[in-house]
XYZ file of C-alpha atoms in Angstrom:
764
model
C 122.533 -80.992 213.225
C 122.210 -84.093 211.029
C 123.031 -83.607 207.380
C 123.090 -85.702 204.237
C 126.121 -87.807 203.410
C 127.690 -86.652 200.138
C 130.217 -88.182 197.766
C 132.246 -85.037 196.973
C 130.638 -82.188 198.934
C 131.478 -81.688 202.632
C 134.772 -83.486 201.963
C 138.297 -82.133 202.434
C 139.414 -82.495 198.814
C 142.929 -81.353 197.908
C 143.056 -78.032 196.034
C 143.315 -78.416 192.279
C 146.348 -76.145 192.057
C 148.104 -77.393 195.180
C 150.877 -79.431 193.530
C 151.751 -76.702 191.034
C 152.019 -74.204 193.871
C 153.964 -76.504 196.179
C 156.432 -77.416 193.436
C 156.989 -73.790 192.440
C 155.615 -74.182 188.929
C 155.071 -71.007 186.870
C 151.504 -69.967 187.688
C 151.597 -66.328 188.844
C 151.569 -63.328 186.534
C 155.288 -62.617 186.518
C 155.994 -66.320 185.882
C 153.883 -66.639 182.752
C 154.059 -63.379 180.814
C 156.777 -62.605 178.228
C 159.982 -61.183 179.644
C 160.534 -58.564 176.925
C 157.672 -56.259 177.963
C 158.264 -52.589 178.634
C 158.744 -51.771 182.299
C 156.242 -49.231 183.602
C 156.950 -47.061 186.647
C 154.951 -44.284 188.301
C 156.304 -40.969 189.585
C 154.360 -40.187 192.749
C 153.450 -36.975 194.515
C 155.417 -35.975 197.645
C 152.537 -33.707 198.701
C 149.116 -34.508 200.149
C 147.354 -31.764 198.190
C 148.945 -29.876 195.307
C 148.594 -28.629 191.729
C 151.272 -29.507 189.185
C 152.346 -26.087 187.913
C 154.993 -27.408 185.539
C 156.624 -30.709 184.743
C 159.846 -31.167 182.751
C 160.401 -34.668 181.374
C 162.999 -33.775 178.733
C 165.975 -35.175 180.662
C 164.055 -38.315 181.567
C 163.166 -38.984 177.915
C 166.868 -38.837 176.967
C 167.839 -41.717 179.261
C 168.961 -44.686 177.112
C 166.205 -47.286 177.100
C 163.388 -44.892 177.953
C 160.566 -45.153 175.419
C 158.433 -42.279 176.689
C 157.219 -40.355 179.731
C 153.566 -39.322 180.019
C 151.998 -36.570 182.108
C 148.500 -35.269 182.787
C 148.644 -33.500 179.397
C 148.925 -36.830 177.521
C 146.070 -38.894 178.957
C 142.319 -38.999 178.273
C 140.161 -36.722 180.402
C 137.360 -39.190 181.180
C 136.622 -39.406 184.891
C 136.111 -42.940 186.209
C 136.211 -45.088 189.330
C 138.547 -48.016 189.923
C 136.114 -49.761 192.294
C 135.149 -53.214 191.011
C 131.388 -52.965 191.448
C 128.321 -53.902 189.459
C 126.950 -51.272 187.063
C 125.731 -48.646 187.767
C 128.621 -48.185 190.158
C 127.795 -46.677 193.558
C 131.265 -45.099 193.744
C 131.752 -41.615 192.260
C 133.645 -41.019 189.029
C 136.393 -38.888 190.542
C 139.656 -40.142 188.982
C 141.713 -39.390 185.909
C 144.551 -41.626 184.711
C 146.847 -38.709 185.589
C 145.478 -35.555 187.164
C 147.134 -32.167 187.432
C 145.590 -31.963 190.896
C 147.296 -34.585 193.113
C 145.406 -35.474 196.264
C 147.586 -37.664 198.500
C 151.238 -38.484 199.090
C 151.719 -41.257 196.529
C 149.217 -40.032 193.932
C 150.342 -40.617 190.330
C 152.080 -37.687 188.608
C 153.766 -39.294 185.574
C 154.031 -42.662 183.801
C 157.455 -43.872 182.640
C 157.811 -46.604 179.994
C 161.285 -48.057 179.463
C 163.079 -51.126 178.125
C 164.503 -51.936 181.555
C 163.684 -51.266 185.165
C 167.030 -49.517 185.632
C 166.264 -47.056 182.825
C 162.760 -46.419 184.190
C 164.043 -45.709 187.706
C 166.774 -43.426 186.363
C 164.200 -41.482 184.363
C 161.945 -41.279 187.412
C 164.677 -39.414 189.300
C 165.239 -36.948 186.444
C 161.658 -35.659 186.133
C 161.414 -32.099 187.455
C 158.064 -31.031 188.880
C 157.005 -27.674 190.299
C 154.027 -27.913 192.634
C 151.633 -25.360 194.017
C 151.265 -26.880 197.463
C 147.774 -26.584 198.945
C 146.504 -27.059 202.474
C 145.434 -30.697 202.935
C 142.486 -32.154 204.828
C 144.072 -34.861 206.979
C 141.646 -35.310 209.884
C 138.486 -37.021 208.686
C 136.569 -35.662 211.651
C 136.917 -32.145 210.206
C 136.504 -33.068 206.518
C 132.748 -32.658 206.103
C 131.950 -29.066 205.015
C 135.614 -28.133 205.326
C 136.524 -25.007 203.286
C 139.353 -27.049 201.700
C 137.808 -29.256 198.999
C 139.493 -32.509 198.036
C 137.497 -32.640 194.790
C 136.576 -29.132 193.622
C 136.321 -30.193 189.946
C 133.122 -29.451 188.059
C 133.008 -32.832 186.289
C 132.840 -34.924 189.492
C 130.091 -37.425 188.713
C 128.045 -39.762 190.942
C 126.536 -42.604 188.849
C 124.148 -43.460 191.705
C 122.316 -41.179 194.160
C 124.041 -42.148 197.424
C 123.936 -38.785 199.193
C 127.315 -37.536 198.001
C 128.312 -33.910 197.383
C 131.872 -33.070 196.381
C 131.317 -29.436 197.432
C 130.995 -30.763 201.000
C 133.793 -33.391 200.806
C 130.986 -35.930 201.034
C 131.010 -39.235 199.135
C 127.848 -40.704 200.656
C 125.363 -40.074 203.441
C 122.217 -41.823 204.676
C 120.053 -42.668 207.680
C 117.805 -45.724 208.112
C 115.756 -46.764 211.130
C 112.971 -48.892 212.521
C 110.921 -48.053 215.591
C 111.050 -44.976 217.840
C 114.709 -44.894 218.864
C 114.538 -41.868 221.151
C 111.440 -43.091 222.994
C 112.888 -46.564 223.576
C 116.218 -45.162 224.770
C 114.381 -42.865 227.197
C 112.623 -45.919 228.645
C 115.770 -48.049 229.066
C 117.350 -48.668 232.482
C 120.871 -48.348 231.057
C 122.108 -46.306 228.106
C 125.762 -46.540 227.083
C 127.211 -43.934 224.725
C 130.594 -44.853 223.290
C 132.884 -43.911 220.379
C 135.253 -46.377 218.702
C 137.980 -45.766 216.127
C 139.565 -48.186 213.645
C 142.491 -47.473 211.312
C 142.986 -48.028 207.568
C 144.584 -51.464 207.745
C 146.456 -52.880 204.744
C 145.690 -56.257 203.145
C 149.428 -57.003 202.829
C 148.852 -59.927 200.446
C 152.049 -61.718 199.438
C 151.700 -60.883 195.737
C 151.648 -57.122 195.184
C 149.475 -55.376 192.570
C 150.624 -56.237 189.035
C 149.405 -56.168 185.425
C 150.691 -57.140 181.977
C 149.183 -55.711 178.780
C 149.657 -56.349 175.059
C 147.844 -56.006 171.747
C 146.544 -59.321 170.442
C 146.743 -60.343 166.738
C 143.478 -58.470 166.106
C 144.673 -55.235 167.686
C 142.618 -55.681 170.846
C 143.965 -54.790 174.285
C 144.790 -58.027 176.100
C 145.179 -57.587 179.870
C 146.528 -60.220 182.233
C 146.166 -59.026 185.789
C 146.207 -60.269 189.352
C 142.584 -59.283 189.830
C 139.399 -60.532 191.487
C 137.157 -58.756 188.962
C 137.902 -59.469 185.299
C 134.568 -58.184 183.971
C 134.526 -55.043 186.117
C 138.162 -54.416 185.172
C 137.222 -54.481 181.480
C 134.528 -51.853 182.079
C 136.863 -49.670 184.167
C 139.524 -49.714 181.448
C 136.927 -48.923 178.792
C 135.767 -45.853 180.718
C 139.265 -44.653 181.561
C 140.843 -45.167 178.138
C 137.796 -44.230 176.070
C 137.786 -47.411 173.986
C 134.934 -49.936 173.490
C 134.701 -52.936 175.813
C 134.730 -55.122 172.709
C 138.377 -54.087 172.181
C 139.436 -55.312 175.633
C 140.062 -58.799 176.976
C 140.932 -59.299 180.665
C 142.091 -62.548 182.216
C 143.680 -63.587 185.484
C 146.381 -66.149 186.308
C 146.817 -67.681 189.773
C 146.531 -64.878 192.328
C 148.933 -64.596 195.257
C 146.308 -63.289 197.656
C 143.861 -60.419 197.420
C 141.680 -60.116 200.537
C 139.614 -57.501 198.687
C 142.506 -55.273 197.604
C 142.229 -56.671 194.094
C 138.521 -55.872 193.890
C 139.922 -52.461 192.972
C 141.699 -51.902 189.639
C 144.654 -50.276 191.358
C 147.300 -50.490 188.626
C 145.756 -51.868 185.406
C 145.189 -48.568 183.631
C 148.854 -47.502 183.549
C 150.391 -50.342 181.481
C 147.199 -50.461 179.396
C 147.698 -46.798 178.482
C 151.357 -47.458 177.628
C 150.450 -50.387 175.365
C 147.828 -48.341 173.516
C 150.305 -45.481 172.994
C 153.323 -47.574 172.003
C 151.729 -50.710 170.545
C 154.120 -52.715 172.716
C 153.628 -55.131 175.621
C 154.004 -53.457 179.008
C 154.192 -54.617 182.606
C 153.753 -52.839 185.921
C 154.630 -54.506 189.207
C 154.085 -52.495 192.370
C 156.802 -52.578 194.978
C 155.800 -53.425 198.524
C 156.092 -49.736 199.400
C 153.737 -48.779 196.554
C 151.249 -51.407 197.668
C 151.374 -49.941 201.172
C 151.065 -46.255 200.240
C 149.055 -46.345 196.989
C 146.990 -49.497 197.328
C 143.449 -49.969 198.570
C 143.356 -50.449 202.384
C 140.427 -50.795 204.784
C 138.389 -47.649 205.485
C 139.267 -45.815 208.665
C 136.028 -45.404 210.622
C 134.800 -43.720 213.770
C 131.656 -45.350 215.135
C 129.442 -43.704 217.735
C 126.923 -45.941 219.508
C 124.089 -45.429 221.943
C 123.006 -48.780 223.335
C 119.838 -49.082 225.415
C 119.140 -52.035 227.714
C 117.258 -53.079 230.825
C 118.980 -54.187 234.042
C 118.323 -57.823 233.193
C 120.504 -57.479 230.104
C 117.739 -57.224 227.521
C 119.095 -55.064 224.662
C 116.216 -52.965 223.372
C 117.763 -50.283 221.157
C 120.871 -49.549 219.069
C 121.618 -46.098 217.659
C 124.763 -46.275 215.528
C 126.499 -43.580 213.467
C 129.569 -44.233 211.324
C 131.973 -41.628 209.975
C 134.074 -43.247 207.251
C 137.291 -41.900 205.744
C 137.414 -42.799 202.053
C 140.684 -40.927 201.498
C 141.468 -39.051 198.310
C 139.091 -41.029 196.057
C 135.682 -42.549 196.660
C 135.992 -46.150 195.515
C 133.956 -48.493 197.742
C 133.181 -45.614 200.107
C 129.383 -45.662 199.702
C 129.130 -49.459 200.084
C 131.614 -50.405 202.818
C 129.999 -48.043 205.300
C 126.586 -49.701 205.038
C 127.927 -52.970 206.413
C 129.135 -51.273 209.600
C 125.504 -51.066 210.729
C 123.517 -53.498 208.618
C 125.837 -56.407 209.464
C 126.301 -55.684 213.153
C 122.945 -54.492 214.534
C 121.006 -57.596 213.305
C 123.090 -59.767 215.651
C 120.856 -58.428 218.433
C 117.501 -58.917 216.731
C 116.260 -61.010 219.673
C 114.799 -58.202 221.826
C 115.472 -55.186 219.631
C 112.577 -52.729 219.644
C 114.207 -49.955 217.614
C 117.378 -49.147 215.737
C 118.823 -46.219 213.839
C 121.846 -46.321 211.567
C 123.315 -43.197 210.018
C 126.572 -42.554 208.210
C 128.729 -40.044 206.393
C 131.618 -40.951 204.087
C 134.127 -38.142 203.641
C 137.081 -37.299 201.426
C 140.505 -36.543 202.921
C 143.977 -36.064 201.435
C 145.153 -39.519 202.435
C 145.545 -42.756 200.463
C 142.203 -43.869 199.040
C 140.618 -46.821 200.786
C 138.799 -49.748 199.231
C 137.657 -53.303 199.849
C 139.170 -55.475 202.556
C 137.832 -58.786 203.864
C 134.889 -57.942 206.124
C 134.187 -54.778 204.106
C 132.871 -52.462 206.837
C 131.229 -55.182 208.922
C 134.588 -55.649 210.659
C 134.585 -52.071 211.939
C 130.921 -52.091 212.967
C 131.114 -55.459 214.725
C 134.219 -54.339 216.642
C 132.295 -51.348 217.958
C 128.957 -53.023 218.720
C 130.460 -56.176 220.231
C 132.737 -54.068 222.436
C 129.873 -51.923 223.742
C 127.891 -55.109 224.490
C 130.878 -56.412 226.455
C 131.019 -53.068 228.266
C 127.321 -53.442 229.083
C 127.840 -56.978 230.419
C 130.712 -55.864 232.641
C 128.716 -52.882 233.913
C 125.711 -55.103 234.740
C 127.919 -57.792 236.265
C 126.643 -60.363 233.761
C 128.499 -63.111 231.956
C 128.978 -61.670 228.421
C 128.081 -65.022 226.836
C 124.814 -65.113 228.787
C 123.867 -61.572 227.738
C 124.323 -62.705 224.146
C 122.211 -65.797 224.731
C 119.415 -63.450 225.808
C 119.609 -61.170 222.777
C 121.085 -62.933 219.759
C 119.281 -63.496 216.482
C 117.945 -67.028 216.143
C 116.731 -69.183 213.303
C 113.375 -68.112 211.912
C 113.633 -64.484 213.002
C 113.157 -61.625 210.581
C 115.965 -59.046 210.757
C 114.680 -55.460 210.282
C 118.226 -54.034 210.398
C 119.307 -56.525 207.715
C 117.023 -55.241 204.980
C 114.156 -57.252 206.515
C 115.718 -60.509 205.366
C 114.926 -63.715 207.295
C 117.396 -65.839 209.241
C 116.439 -69.076 207.473
C 119.576 -70.875 208.630
C 121.087 -69.704 211.917
C 123.126 -71.823 214.310
C 124.515 -68.855 216.280
C 123.065 -70.180 219.539
C 124.741 -73.551 218.950
C 127.987 -71.815 217.982
C 127.983 -70.026 221.346
C 127.306 -73.178 223.338
C 129.866 -75.195 221.371
C 132.527 -72.481 221.733
C 131.876 -72.093 225.464
C 132.369 -75.793 226.020
C 135.419 -76.329 223.785
C 137.171 -73.167 224.976
C 136.512 -73.831 228.650
C 134.859 -70.445 229.199
C 133.854 -71.083 232.804
C 137.481 -71.726 233.756
C 139.137 -69.066 231.602
C 136.757 -66.120 232.023
C 137.891 -65.292 235.587
C 141.050 -63.155 235.620
C 144.080 -65.108 236.817
C 147.236 -63.529 238.253
C 150.160 -65.677 237.088
C 152.789 -63.832 239.130
C 155.794 -61.910 237.787
C 153.481 -59.123 236.576
C 151.581 -61.381 234.160
C 147.812 -61.762 234.046
C 145.623 -64.140 232.058
C 142.146 -63.162 230.880
C 139.561 -64.079 228.253
C 137.205 -62.245 225.911
C 134.320 -63.114 223.616
C 132.602 -61.775 220.496
C 130.151 -62.958 217.875
C 129.774 -61.903 214.258
C 127.787 -62.172 211.062
C 128.423 -61.280 207.417
C 126.556 -61.972 204.175
C 126.758 -64.407 201.273
C 126.478 -61.960 198.366
C 125.024 -58.559 197.558
C 121.361 -59.528 197.364
C 119.504 -58.595 194.183
C 122.792 -57.450 192.614
C 125.497 -60.124 192.343
C 125.412 -62.566 189.434
C 127.326 -65.827 189.340
C 127.584 -67.911 186.179
C 128.894 -71.292 185.127
C 129.285 -73.145 181.850
C 129.504 -76.923 182.072
C 130.233 -79.023 179.017
C 130.714 -82.706 178.341
C 134.031 -83.826 176.826
C 134.389 -86.791 174.524
C 136.044 -88.938 177.209
C 133.104 -88.462 179.557
C 134.803 -85.817 181.719
C 133.610 -82.234 182.133
C 134.851 -78.707 181.597
C 133.637 -76.130 184.126
C 134.138 -72.566 182.900
C 133.664 -69.777 185.430
C 134.100 -66.021 185.735
C 134.784 -66.077 189.480
C 138.404 -65.597 190.495
C 140.219 -68.099 192.696
C 142.637 -65.909 194.670
C 143.961 -68.706 196.853
C 140.581 -69.365 198.458
C 140.110 -72.627 196.581
C 136.923 -71.703 194.738
C 138.069 -73.633 191.642
C 138.190 -76.752 193.798
C 134.963 -76.039 195.700
C 132.967 -75.422 192.511
C 134.456 -78.580 190.983
C 133.334 -80.518 194.078
C 129.789 -79.289 193.548
C 129.873 -80.277 189.879
C 131.289 -83.695 190.758
C 128.564 -84.223 193.351
C 125.827 -83.323 190.878
C 127.261 -85.331 187.979
C 128.191 -88.332 190.137
C 131.832 -88.299 189.056
C 135.247 -87.731 190.624
C 136.482 -84.193 191.288
C 139.438 -84.993 189.018
C 136.948 -85.490 186.166
C 136.030 -81.777 186.317
C 138.562 -79.410 184.716
C 138.084 -75.794 185.782
C 138.877 -72.745 183.635
C 138.554 -69.066 184.536
C 138.479 -66.224 184.626
C 138.668 -64.649 181.148
C 136.242 -62.073 179.755
C 136.470 -63.610 176.276
C 135.700 -67.173 177.363
C 134.002 -67.106 180.769
C 130.303 -66.478 181.308
C 129.639 -63.200 183.101
C 130.317 -63.235 186.833
C 130.381 -60.221 189.150
C 133.694 -61.470 190.509
C 135.098 -62.890 193.710
C 134.008 -60.517 196.439
C 131.165 -59.986 198.928
C 131.599 -63.625 200.040
C 129.521 -64.568 197.013
C 131.387 -67.272 195.097
C 130.352 -70.436 196.945
C 126.787 -69.223 197.487
C 125.958 -67.524 194.167
C 128.326 -69.086 191.620
C 127.947 -72.420 193.408
C 124.207 -72.308 192.820
C 124.855 -71.525 189.154
C 127.046 -74.652 188.992
C 124.320 -76.732 190.632
C 121.729 -75.481 188.146
C 124.092 -75.911 185.180
C 124.617 -79.532 186.193
C 120.875 -80.126 186.303
C 120.547 -78.604 182.842
C 123.412 -80.653 181.396
C 121.946 -83.868 182.772
C 118.762 -83.113 180.822
C 120.796 -82.518 177.644
C 122.757 -85.734 178.139
C 119.538 -87.718 178.712
C 118.007 -86.171 175.591
C 120.964 -87.171 173.393
C 121.079 -90.631 174.993
C 117.323 -91.129 174.483
C 117.760 -90.735 170.723
C 120.544 -93.319 170.824
C 118.395 -95.724 172.876
C 115.188 -95.159 170.926
C 113.128 -93.931 173.848
C 111.915 -90.614 175.254
C 114.149 -88.471 177.515
C 111.666 -88.794 180.378
C 112.040 -92.595 180.076
C 115.758 -92.430 180.903
C 117.739 -92.131 184.114
C 121.179 -90.530 184.512
C 123.550 -92.823 186.443
C 126.824 -90.905 186.377
C 128.857 -92.925 183.875
C 125.819 -94.162 181.938
C 122.272 -93.290 180.927
C 119.790 -96.161 181.180
C 116.276 -96.764 179.902
C 113.935 -97.182 182.836
C 112.055 -100.076 181.240
C 114.888 -102.485 180.651
C 118.618 -103.078 180.635
C 119.423 -100.900 177.639
C 122.012 -98.230 178.462
C 124.682 -96.145 176.844
C 127.977 -94.919 178.299
C 128.856 -91.269 178.856
C 131.796 -91.461 176.448
C 129.531 -92.790 173.694
C 127.045 -89.995 174.383
C 129.831 -87.429 174.192
C 131.010 -88.684 170.795
C 127.405 -88.845 169.562
C 126.971 -85.184 170.551
C 129.739 -84.338 168.083
C 128.209 -86.035 165.044
C 124.950 -85.176 163.253
C 123.568 -83.558 166.412
C 121.640 -80.349 166.927
C 121.784 -80.259 170.728
C 124.918 -78.901 172.417
C 126.205 -81.020 175.283
C 126.860 -77.937 177.356
C 124.856 -75.542 179.500
C 125.432 -72.007 180.768
C 123.491 -70.787 183.778
C 123.488 -67.408 185.530
C 122.209 -67.122 189.072
C 121.346 -64.243 191.382
C 119.735 -64.238 194.800
C 117.088 -61.981 196.350
C 118.579 -62.656 199.802
C 122.057 -62.797 201.315
C 121.934 -65.366 204.130
C 124.409 -64.473 206.856
C 127.013 -66.883 208.149
C 127.531 -66.585 211.910
C 130.527 -67.030 214.194
C 131.549 -66.977 217.841
C 135.151 -66.342 218.868
C 136.786 -66.631 222.293
C 140.360 -65.687 223.123
C 142.659 -66.248 226.079
C 145.580 -63.854 226.481
C 148.491 -63.347 228.817
C 149.252 -59.668 229.414
C 152.556 -58.459 230.852
C 151.719 -55.433 232.990
C 155.335 -54.259 232.957
C 155.703 -54.121 229.158
C 152.116 -54.018 227.907
C 152.801 -57.049 225.714
C 149.745 -59.147 224.869
C 150.371 -62.801 224.040
C 147.558 -64.752 222.400
C 147.484 -68.151 224.093
C 144.322 -69.712 222.711
C 141.747 -68.686 220.101
C 138.630 -70.799 219.714
C 136.193 -70.170 216.850
C 132.943 -71.894 215.942
C 131.457 -70.981 212.572
C 128.058 -71.522 210.973
C 128.611 -71.359 207.210
C 125.707 -73.659 206.453
C 127.232 -76.866 205.083
C 130.991 -76.418 204.527
C 131.652 -77.662 200.991
C 135.324 -78.327 201.763
C 135.909 -78.410 205.548
C 139.711 -78.224 205.240
C 139.576 -75.086 203.097
C 136.894 -73.595 205.365
C 139.154 -74.209 208.356
C 142.114 -72.567 206.635
C 139.956 -69.575 205.700
C 138.928 -69.234 209.337
C 142.450 -69.523 210.702
C 143.756 -66.949 208.210
C 140.998 -64.459 208.973
C 141.550 -64.796 212.712
C 145.271 -64.096 212.334
C 144.527 -61.002 210.217
C 142.076 -59.795 212.865
C 144.639 -60.325 215.607
C 147.148 -58.280 213.580
C 144.683 -55.412 213.179
C 144.026 -55.401 216.896
C 147.515 -55.680 218.346
C 150.300 -54.728 215.926
C 149.314 -53.274 212.533
C 149.308 -49.482 212.604
C 148.801 -47.069 209.707
C 150.564 -43.836 210.584
C 151.097 -40.494 208.812
C 153.154 -37.463 209.755
C 151.747 -33.959 210.089
C 151.972 -33.422 206.317
C 150.130 -36.608 205.391
C 153.245 -38.601 204.491
C 152.930 -42.335 205.262
C 155.199 -43.614 207.999
C 154.350 -47.326 207.829
C 155.377 -47.891 204.213
C 157.253 -51.180 204.732
C 156.926 -54.285 206.850
C 159.627 -52.899 209.144
C 157.071 -50.374 210.421
C 153.804 -52.108 209.506
C 154.076 -55.116 211.781
C 152.214 -58.216 210.620
C 151.787 -61.161 212.989
C 153.555 -64.377 212.047
C 152.597 -67.887 213.088
C 155.052 -67.532 215.968
C 153.002 -64.639 217.347
C 149.802 -66.681 217.545
C 149.133 -69.332 220.150
C 146.727 -72.203 219.700
C 144.064 -71.728 217.002
C 141.057 -74.029 217.118
C 138.221 -74.009 214.596
C 134.982 -75.990 214.698
C 131.764 -75.832 212.670
C 128.078 -75.911 213.528
C 126.023 -76.924 210.519
C 122.838 -75.224 209.437
C 121.083 -75.719 206.105
C 120.464 -72.648 203.982
C 117.562 -73.478 201.623
C 118.664 -70.953 198.979
C 122.309 -72.074 198.904
C 123.947 -74.912 196.978
C 123.804 -78.052 199.155
C 122.749 -75.793 202.048
C 125.944 -73.708 201.938
C 126.476 -70.095 202.974
C 129.688 -68.066 202.801
C 132.790 -68.163 205.004
C 135.399 -65.913 203.348
C 134.836 -62.671 205.254
C 133.081 -63.368 208.547
C 136.196 -65.010 209.954
C 138.047 -61.700 210.406
C 135.342 -60.067 212.533
C 135.625 -61.494 216.065
C 139.303 -60.959 217.070
C 139.158 -57.185 217.615
C 136.223 -57.127 220.073
C 137.266 -60.377 221.765
C 140.828 -59.137 222.343
C 139.616 -55.695 223.434
C 137.434 -57.441 225.993
C 140.267 -59.670 227.245
C 142.605 -56.676 227.580
C 139.969 -54.861 229.643
C 139.618 -57.903 231.872
C 143.377 -57.969 232.403
C 143.884 -54.228 232.957
C 140.549 -52.695 233.933
C 140.848 -50.258 230.998
C 138.672 -50.193 227.861
C 140.617 -49.360 224.697
C 138.334 -47.880 222.062
C 140.879 -47.353 219.280
C 142.677 -49.975 217.212
C 145.400 -51.114 217.256
C 145.926 -51.658 220.987
C 149.722 -51.561 221.117
C 151.882 -52.261 224.204
C 152.626 -48.524 224.420
C 148.916 -47.689 224.645
C 148.386 -50.366 227.294
C 151.246 -49.078 229.432
C 150.131 -45.437 229.097
C 146.536 -46.300 229.974
C 147.458 -48.333 233.040
C 149.812 -45.607 234.303
C 147.253 -42.865 233.573
C 143.885 -44.665 233.416
């Protein structure tokens, strides 16, 4: 697709923070905060479900260097949620800072504040707790209406009506549909009924959860945190601590990865409470084990599908039900589950006559889940794409051809996607491009390589969104500096994704200047304009549009100030980047002169703030193909080649878009082949370190190839859509398909480890 040639947009500009990061400059939280803060540690429950009968902290308080130890008796009793979501939050208010009722192995029991880490850890060992151990609910399939209640408390509160009922262990429940599902299924030539299961995978970002807190010179709580959601974090702390939002300031430094984990305020409340009680700075840094067992992983889901089709491969009906395990607390439970259906079923809009999507989200006594890149779409797409591959194999059809027949195409309305239109959709071109570049015709046939090794290929396609439509707000402030450069102030959080750079590219394009002439600041609740935060793939699409509109507004301001200097009307001027010129002559004035004039005897600020929200969330699309070599003797799967073609509209920075895609693919491969969240029979986590929780390294991944097919989204800045989340969604179904091709066995539970492959081929 032909597209406009830009000066700064659609260019691979170097990230603004790249040199500081490469040279090891102090940019992350622990680099930049004072070193004399109190160390905060958490005593955690050894039981999955228990009541604290008594707790003795007297010996712990006597340890030299210990400032204090706090228990459930010392904290406010306001229930709250730690999910970073727009008000009114869909997630239930079901947490206390410390609760006498602990609900998973790793739940917080006591807070220790000490001068040193050594003193805090010594005190941690000296706290004596007597528990009344209760029966836990560990199997999410039996949680709904179980006699054992995870949240029996009377003050459990749902801010939004999402179908939850704590007396039934239910966080959310709903059914939506279009057409007569049962009648269409009855008329189909082929109906496949399948059940798929995905685990609670961990984000495993390099920088663990961490927060620093202090009181500023005015007595306000100042929070510096590795967070994606500064404004939501301020609200969460206000609710939890019972203090006004006006007394709280939250800012973020550079973030060492988040992938959604830091859309949840996992640790902020503990040092904040310590600072309010002691008046002293405090810092909490989670260990890797804490991040693994008390973080915010992906929701475990079981997805049941009935797929109806005709013998020619026309997919006419999808009936999908998702059971989601939110764990001990409900954050993100009501919202992640919706994506499992609403961002998978629309892929097959082409011939779809009816769909039904139902779900239940249940409490269990396991670690609470939260947001993770893909946010529910990953689980749903794994299930639906796998059943489509099963259908293709059963019908003897090429799985890429069956998708050609059924996929959503540009101009279609998507009933299963909230009736939103596919204004920009290059999915058909992504499929054709991927087929050609990957060499599908040659690699799809199974090839015996000898020595027990087989090569095979698999395919999947995916979609996501570009924001939460009618909810997310992105904002930008752009102001002119006296040297003719610009300050761009944002509330979105760059967590390594490069959004600071991408938004600066947009500003540079609009203002006809170099990217280096745009200094970016954010995010800080005291200084930044309100932004929902960096999640839901919204930053480029929503905040980017705010930047585009702010630039247009600032140009008008600059022309107005210049017109007074030139003695003409604003509409008689033209903005030319470094100058403003009168249309009817050679008179002009430089940007630096305009900037200085704006600072002297002037009533018009040379800055603009714009907020933007969108009534639609245009989906990006993707096709992924994988070639594997499978060793039938060991069950080992080696990824030889992964080809991805993505439609993200116009990529603002192709290099960063490529890196996003490569990273998401590797995460998806890890989920599918090696990463395994395990618990013992008492709910204790087994995979609490990277020795057990096996992440893929670059050495485990063969060739990764990424290409783009451009579309032009009319509601996005410069035609852009999102790319951050969709990229994780194709590996699981594509690999599952390739493993079937190599072994003749469908695996319907992730991860597909060598042990499972060997067992299934011995006992298929």
